[in-house]
Structure formats: C-alpha cells, structure tokens
XYZ file of C-alpha atoms in Angstrom:
87
model
C -60.943 -16.451 62.878
C -62.791 -13.118 62.538
C -60.401 -12.163 59.762
C -59.505 -8.543 60.627
C -56.169 -7.798 58.945
C -54.111 -4.685 58.307
C -53.744 -3.418 54.756
C -49.958 -3.005 54.370
C -50.463 0.032 52.124
C -52.471 1.949 54.777
C -50.864 2.136 58.222
C -53.105 2.520 61.258
C -55.997 0.443 59.896
C -57.557 3.309 57.933
C -57.893 0.685 55.207
C -58.095 -2.950 56.255
C -59.153 -6.415 55.173
C -61.876 -8.658 56.578
C -61.338 -12.291 55.559
C -63.293 -14.549 57.936
C -62.255 -18.180 58.294
C -65.176 -20.417 59.271
C -63.519 -23.749 60.059
C -64.656 -27.006 61.584
C -67.564 -26.959 64.013
C -67.021 -23.330 65.001
C -70.441 -21.658 64.832
C -69.796 -18.072 65.928
C -66.978 -15.547 66.205
C -67.022 -11.974 67.511
C -64.063 -9.609 67.431
C -63.375 -5.922 67.909
C -60.216 -3.985 67.199
C -59.592 -0.439 68.389
C -57.823 1.826 65.883
C -56.933 5.513 65.801
C -60.049 5.977 63.632
C -62.523 4.041 65.781
C -63.569 0.481 66.522
C -63.651 -2.208 63.865
C -66.089 -4.992 64.710
C -66.814 -8.302 63.016
C -69.350 -10.914 64.069
C -70.121 -14.015 62.080
C -72.312 -17.064 62.568
C -72.596 -20.339 60.716
C -75.850 -22.266 61.060
C -77.575 -24.815 58.815
C -75.200 -24.067 55.946
C -75.812 -20.310 56.087
C -72.959 -17.938 56.873
C -73.969 -14.515 58.235
C -71.442 -11.723 58.739
C -71.954 -8.352 60.398
C -69.218 -5.726 60.281
C -68.689 -2.139 61.349
C -66.243 0.076 59.455
C -65.236 3.276 61.309
C -65.723 6.772 59.860
C -63.176 7.735 57.176
C -62.083 4.105 56.789
C -62.655 1.389 54.219
C -62.402 -2.380 54.166
C -62.049 -5.105 51.590
C -64.357 -7.984 52.540
C -63.526 -11.470 51.286
C -66.502 -13.716 52.016
C -65.677 -17.438 52.364
C -65.014 -19.027 48.992
C -64.905 -15.688 47.150
C -61.752 -14.354 45.495
C -63.062 -10.902 44.603
C -63.429 -8.527 47.563
C -66.399 -6.312 48.301
C -65.401 -2.723 49.074
C -66.970 -1.417 52.283
C -66.941 2.267 53.219
C -67.761 3.659 56.681
C -70.879 2.089 58.164
C -72.523 -1.079 59.436
C -73.085 -4.054 57.157
C -74.763 -7.453 57.141
C -74.211 -10.201 54.553
C -75.426 -13.785 54.207
C -74.119 -16.589 52.039
C -74.866 -20.272 51.563
C -71.830 -22.389 52.316
C-alpha cells in the first residue's frame, strides 16, 4: 500500500520506486524499510479528495515517485519530501 519497491537495476535499494496505492476507504498508510544505506520512509493520507505523501530518501540514494494517476515519475534525491494532489 505504501508502494516502496526495489529497482531491479540497483540492488540493495540504493535506487528504488515509490508507487503508493490508495484504494477503497483506506485513509492513511505509514511504512519504513531499512536498507544498507539508511531508512526509507513513506507516509500518505487521503482526506476530502486530497492525497498527501511524505517520503524520506536516505543519503546517496534516489527514488522514482509515481503519484496516483501519474505515469511519469518524479526523481527524488536524498532528503525529505512532501507532495499533495487532488484525487
């Protein structure tokens, strides 16, 4: 549900994918995943038609973020991020 996935071309989660799946009446998901490079965290909420995602990408890592309904990923480098989107 949080959408943390390995990138097959980068073993060890140095590069990874975040593709959250907000389904049904689910209003919130939180997930963490420990890697050799640090902790990946994803938290999303869905309220009143607004989807909010917060993510942490460890140092020396990158992620491709696919927001719900989007086919083109956003490239995230190391750091903390927050995004909102109308569903």
